Every structure is written in C-alpha cells, then in structure tokens.
C-alpha cells in the first residue's frame, strides 16, 4: 500500500527541511526522504561544524597574541580531540532542534534512499518515490509534487582520488582525530581558504595551490590581494597559477609531494576544488527532466521539465550556499501553492568567507558590472578609518563599493575585515529594498561600530565622506 502526500522532498539538508516546514505551513502533507541525517552537509559536514572549528582556532590565536591587547601572554595550547568534541556537541544540539521542528510541523521522515519512478498504476505521471532501506525493503510514496534537494559532494582529482587518510575531502576534515604537522590544500576558493585559515591558526604548516591567476577569483581583485597578504602573515604559502597532473604529484603512505616551481611535501593533502551535484541514481531518467553537466535545469520558480517536479540548491548549479538553497526551496514551495512568490535576484544574496580576516560581498564586482554594461563609480573605505575595527586589532582591510553613476544604485559591495559576515546583511536589506548609495550613507549608524564603514561608503559615493 503506497503512502500519499502533497509533497515529497528528496533530501533532508538545510534546503529540504526548511522547504518542508514552509510547505507544512501552507497546509501540505509533507514527507522527507533522507539517506543519512537531517540537516545534510551544512549541519554535519559544512557550515556549522567548520565555523565551530574556526571559532576554536580564533580563540587560540587570541591567546597567543594577547600582548597586542595589553594582556600578559600565556603559553597557549590545545587538544584537537576536545576541539572536535565541542564541534560535535554544537552539531548534535542543532540536530536535535531540527528533529524537534519536524515533529512540531508534522513532517514524516523516511530514512532511506529515494528514487523517482516513471508513470505507473499508482500515478499517471512520473514522480512516485521509491524509498529503499538498508535492510533491502522498500515502500512507495505517491505525491502531487516532488522537490529535489539532493545537494552535492566534494569533487576529487582523477589522478589523486580520496583515500580518506592522506588525500582528504572537506568531509574527511570533520572526522580527523588529530591535525597533521603539514598540509597542502589544492584550491584557493572558499572551502580551501577557510580550512587554510583555521589550520594555520592552529599551527599547522599550510600550503595552498591554486591553478587560477588568483585566490577567490569570483571576488573583488583588491579584496583577493588583501586576503592573500593577510593569510601569508599567518605563515601560509601560496602557489598561484600552478597546474597539477599525474606527472607532478608523488603520493605514498608517507604523504604527498608536489613538483611545482619548488618541491612541496606534506603529511596530508586536502582537495577543495569544488563540489559535484548529487543528480545520478535518483531516477531522473524516468522523467522529462533535463540535466546539463550534472545540474538539473529549472525555470525561475525552480520547476523542471516535469512541472510538478522542482529542484533547488547545489543540484541546480546556482550559488552553492545554504541560505540560497533555503530561499530557492521556499520560493518553489510557494509556487506550488500559487502563493505568488518573488523570484530570487541572485545579486541580492550575501556571500561570506569565514577566514581570519573575514570576507563578505554582495552583487557584482567592478569587472562584472563593467562587463554588464554599467557606467560604474568605485569608492573604497579602509577599516583603519573605523574606530571599532581599530579596537578589534583587525583594521588592515577595506570595503569597496560599486555603484551605477546614472541611477546611484548599489551594484555591488565587497569587504574584508572584522565582523563583515554579519554587517553584509545590512547591505542585503538595502539591496532588497532598492536603496541608493546616498540612503545607505544617510542612515544613522551607532558609534563606535564596525558597520559605520557602510555609512562612510555611502557618503563617499556622493563626495561627503567624513573620515577619509
């Protein structure tokens, strides 16, 4: 006997469970199929645990440099097993909260592997979900709508596959019992640099190898250069524009050696070159759904070619961020219910890198804005002009504003400095409300606060800056 639902969500990660809650609020009978744990990569292997590790690294760094704040330094030490235990405690607490939310919203959870079936006696259209359990049994979930939230997995190098001992993925970093003395990180993107930052703060010898011409290539070039310089101060070595192949990598039980412009060896290597969408083996061949390089093609409301089947998050290939996936999911669910959702403008989405110092941005860089045909004006404010940033001991960064000369619209804003992953949300609100740069400058900001940098930027855009 098949179970019947208004909506079946494939994948119980952040996008999956948030979308399920929104669907329940709208009166839908909802089920989630998840083969591992609710919360997915973000809760168990990504956003939450990495930030817990970064916080521990930050505290350790503060202790080592206490003399910068007039405090007599102490001999700081750490036990990585205890750092990991704290991370696990944080994750478990959040996981308990998600489980409670599922019960409170009367959402059924099926712990197994879900696959989409084609038309059958149960339904004239594709979409019935077969749930297969580890004991070999299975059951069917008949539905009116399907939402695919299957996420992504770390991508590996064909000539250096993960062995989970010396060649690691970001997932493997969550289960290390102890840190190596040295590590090479392949990839100078967000994931690679966050791990580089925390490992360096925990006194691991770190080398970053990036094939492109700069780290964080999607971000503002000035911000990229400042971040590299700040990370180099921590002792991180960078090899930029270095291509890897089977010919310049020597891998054995002792570790990995790379023959670059110089020979680099390390106990372990972290491969952080991006993520691959989880779109195989979920039954897409039984549907009309189109796939491009593994990513599911959807419209602005996340409908696939089978209009009752929607897909969101990493599996559709837009910004691979948890908050993007949850927004996409809620839009999809509201569209199913004819609730007239507003389509997501990806230029209003904040992007954050939780290195030390932090990086945050929204909208377009100067290069992207010019390529889009805008007549741009650029203004920059150093954090050295912001009292609260100077107090924090982290004032080497800056904020860069990109605006349209004709409309005074904020086209983009990038920052590197203290607490920028928090204050970027103020810019997100300004973008969502279509505020001008002048309005950003005229908004009263508390003094002293790091967010005063936004007021200075807004005023600078019209020639009225006070502190620069």
XYZ file of C-alpha atoms in Angstrom, residues 98-391:
294
model
C 15.837 20.104 13.540
C 14.283 16.834 14.701
C 12.001 18.779 17.024
C 10.933 21.050 14.161
C 9.962 18.042 12.051
C 7.688 16.717 14.791
C 6.224 20.158 15.513
C 5.334 20.592 11.832
C 4.049 17.018 11.442
C 6.522 16.138 8.703
C 7.115 12.426 8.081
C 10.734 11.303 7.775
C 11.825 8.285 5.720
C 15.445 7.276 6.363
C 16.480 5.570 3.137
C 17.444 6.152 -0.477
C 14.775 7.802 -2.590
C 14.405 7.377 -6.348
C 11.879 8.866 -8.745
C 9.745 6.350 -10.650
C 8.103 6.794 -14.020
C 4.347 6.612 -14.677
C 2.733 3.521 -13.121
C -0.522 2.139 -11.761
C -0.023 4.432 -8.774
C 0.257 7.637 -10.803
C -0.199 8.552 -14.483
C 2.791 10.909 -14.251
C 6.395 10.411 -13.179
C 7.174 11.324 -9.604
C 6.205 8.491 -7.285
C 9.145 7.983 -4.915
C 10.536 4.555 -4.128
C 12.258 4.529 -0.738
C 14.827 1.759 -0.358
C 16.011 0.823 3.124
C 19.314 -0.676 4.239
C 17.587 -3.968 5.090
C 16.540 -4.406 1.450
C 12.911 -3.478 1.949
C 11.195 -0.587 0.157
C 7.963 1.371 0.006
C 6.296 3.858 -2.313
C 5.371 7.479 -1.696
C 2.722 8.762 -4.097
C 2.576 12.542 -4.330
C 1.324 15.619 -6.120
C 4.722 17.350 -6.097
C 8.383 16.426 -5.679
C 11.150 18.772 -4.542
C 14.688 17.572 -5.283
C 17.189 18.833 -2.687
C 19.884 16.183 -3.013
C 22.819 18.585 -2.687
C 26.388 17.877 -3.713
C 29.547 16.012 -2.737
C 33.237 17.020 -2.795
C 34.846 16.742 -6.223
C 38.050 14.721 -6.473
C 41.022 14.851 -8.816
C 41.135 11.855 -11.172
C 44.876 11.386 -10.601
C 44.633 11.948 -6.834
C 41.422 10.291 -5.609
C 40.332 10.499 -1.997
C 41.719 7.725 0.191
C 40.434 9.422 3.372
C 43.825 9.039 5.055
C 46.430 11.136 3.252
C 44.215 12.539 0.468
C 41.233 14.177 2.146
C 37.944 15.789 1.220
C 36.298 18.516 3.259
C 34.061 15.774 4.703
C 37.135 13.935 5.978
C 38.295 17.060 7.818
C 35.305 16.687 10.130
C 36.470 13.310 11.435
C 40.200 13.867 11.980
C 41.367 12.733 15.425
C 44.450 14.916 15.250
C 45.892 17.503 12.952
C 48.930 16.801 10.779
C 52.077 18.877 11.083
C 51.752 19.927 7.446
C 49.022 20.057 4.825
C 48.766 21.075 1.190
C 45.377 22.451 0.172
C 44.503 22.194 -3.505
C 42.102 25.001 -4.352
C 42.113 28.643 -3.349
C 38.354 29.011 -3.151
C 36.084 29.470 -0.156
C 36.364 25.953 1.291
C 40.106 25.681 0.832
C 40.852 29.089 2.351
C 38.611 28.614 5.380
C 40.480 25.418 6.219
C 43.811 27.095 5.462
C 42.993 29.904 7.892
C 41.934 27.696 10.792
C 44.788 25.211 10.292
C 47.374 27.999 10.232
C 45.905 29.464 13.425
C 46.292 26.002 14.978
C 49.982 25.989 13.958
C 49.780 23.562 11.034
C 52.206 24.294 8.186
C 49.864 25.132 5.289
C 50.480 25.459 1.564
C 47.726 26.463 -0.865
C 47.961 25.504 -4.544
C 45.621 27.363 -6.898
C 45.514 26.750 -10.652
C 43.900 30.111 -11.418
C 45.501 33.529 -11.513
C 44.271 34.500 -8.024
C 42.570 33.108 -4.953
C 38.789 33.608 -4.599
C 38.576 34.513 -8.313
C 34.871 35.419 -8.143
C 35.550 38.182 -5.599
C 36.896 41.718 -5.996
C 40.564 41.689 -7.007
C 41.585 44.160 -4.290
C 39.906 42.027 -1.648
C 41.616 38.909 -3.017
C 45.041 40.528 -2.792
C 44.469 41.758 0.761
C 43.255 38.337 1.898
C 46.284 36.584 0.431
C 48.607 39.056 2.136
C 46.853 38.611 5.498
C 46.943 34.820 5.222
C 50.618 34.936 4.291
C 51.204 36.753 7.596
C 49.912 33.597 9.292
C 52.649 31.625 7.524
C 50.512 30.197 4.709
C 52.428 29.699 1.469
C 50.681 30.201 -1.862
C 51.447 28.754 -5.283
C 49.237 30.591 -7.762
C 48.793 29.589 -11.404
C 50.209 26.124 -10.743
C 48.642 23.274 -12.708
C 48.646 19.758 -11.292
C 48.763 16.478 -13.166
C 49.750 12.887 -12.601
C 53.281 13.872 -13.688
C 53.976 16.328 -10.862
C 52.334 14.524 -7.945
C 54.060 11.779 -5.951
C 51.738 10.077 -3.478
C 52.684 7.371 -0.991
C 51.890 6.239 2.548
C 54.188 8.911 3.970
C 52.250 11.769 2.392
C 52.174 13.724 -0.852
C 54.893 15.593 -2.756
C 54.124 18.178 -5.438
C 56.703 19.227 -8.017
C 55.739 22.833 -8.589
C 58.037 25.795 -9.151
C 59.514 24.352 -5.964
C 59.048 20.903 -4.459
C 56.382 20.876 -1.736
C 55.692 17.951 0.588
C 53.102 17.456 3.312
C 51.719 14.736 5.537
C 48.234 15.210 4.123
C 46.522 16.963 1.251
C 43.041 18.470 1.229
C 41.419 18.587 -2.201
C 38.996 21.527 -2.286
C 38.319 22.111 -5.977
C 34.542 22.354 -5.815
C 31.538 20.087 -5.444
C 29.660 17.700 -7.741
C 25.829 17.695 -7.844
C 24.101 14.583 -6.493
C 21.904 14.039 -9.535
C 22.832 10.496 -10.525
C 20.955 7.427 -9.319
C 17.857 9.359 -8.224
C 15.685 8.270 -11.129
C 15.922 11.316 -13.395
C 15.909 9.029 -16.459
C 12.318 8.138 -15.568
C 11.261 11.775 -16.050
C 11.367 14.554 -18.647
C 13.918 16.434 -16.539
C 16.858 17.921 -18.462
C 20.360 17.790 -16.997
C 23.376 19.886 -18.020
C 26.783 18.771 -16.702
C 25.015 17.036 -13.845
C 22.906 20.070 -12.910
C 19.124 19.944 -13.185
C 17.656 22.604 -15.471
C 14.844 24.645 -13.907
C 12.930 27.884 -14.504
C 12.861 30.948 -12.236
C 10.488 29.168 -9.850
C 12.630 26.000 -9.869
C 10.280 23.851 -11.940
C 11.868 21.163 -14.087
C 10.529 19.987 -17.452
C 8.113 17.854 -15.416
C 6.285 20.855 -13.985
C 5.216 19.113 -10.773
C 8.852 18.236 -10.002
C 11.007 21.066 -8.653
C 14.725 21.193 -7.795
C 16.763 23.616 -5.674
C 20.166 24.032 -4.057
C 23.524 22.682 -5.163
C 21.889 20.259 -7.591
C 20.788 23.108 -9.916
C 24.168 24.844 -10.083
C 23.447 28.382 -8.885
C 25.309 29.823 -5.892
C 26.165 26.812 -3.718
C 25.239 28.416 -0.413
C 22.886 27.115 2.270
C 20.931 30.363 2.537
C 20.483 30.409 -1.239
C 19.177 26.841 -1.246
C 16.650 27.546 1.511
C 15.377 30.645 -0.294
C 15.066 28.713 -3.541
C 13.180 25.990 -1.679
C 10.665 28.324 -0.095
C 10.054 30.010 -3.464
C 9.460 26.604 -5.059
C 7.012 25.536 -2.354
C 5.119 28.824 -2.536
C 4.920 28.481 -6.319
C 3.408 25.002 -5.917
C 0.712 26.597 -3.795
C 0.046 29.556 -6.126
C 1.304 31.928 -3.443
C 2.899 34.332 -5.983
C 6.483 34.272 -4.658
C 9.034 36.877 -5.744
C 11.728 35.325 -7.933
C 15.186 35.431 -6.369
C 17.592 38.092 -7.611
C 20.988 36.494 -7.004
C 22.595 39.947 -6.884
C 20.829 40.486 -3.542
C 22.424 37.393 -1.978
C 25.274 37.916 0.515
C 28.356 35.717 0.134
C 30.670 35.116 3.075
C 34.119 33.626 3.641
C 34.841 32.884 7.297
C 38.606 33.174 7.165
C 40.524 35.388 9.583
C 40.053 38.134 8.466
C 36.544 37.594 7.157
C 35.394 38.406 3.632
C 31.844 39.275 2.578
C 30.319 40.547 -0.634
C 27.072 41.112 -2.446
C 26.161 41.864 -6.046
C 28.731 42.489 -8.766
C 32.419 43.267 -8.690
C 33.743 46.207 -10.721
C 34.768 43.854 -13.533
C 31.375 42.140 -13.613
C 29.486 45.446 -13.585
C 31.516 46.824 -16.485
C 31.005 43.605 -18.417
C 27.254 44.013 -17.867
C 27.417 47.459 -19.483
C 27.152 49.720 -16.420
C 28.938 53.047 -16.151
C 30.478 52.440 -12.745
C 31.917 54.502 -9.944
C 34.143 52.864 -7.321
C 34.649 54.036 -3.750
C 36.761 52.387 -1.057
C 36.966 52.960 2.692
C 39.794 51.427 4.763
C 38.850 49.848 8.066
C 41.730 51.830 9.564
C 39.288 54.786 9.490
C 36.721 52.897 11.609
C 37.306 53.111 15.359
C 35.694 49.789 16.296
C 37.814 47.989 13.681
C 40.993 49.534 15.094
C 39.929 48.453 18.590
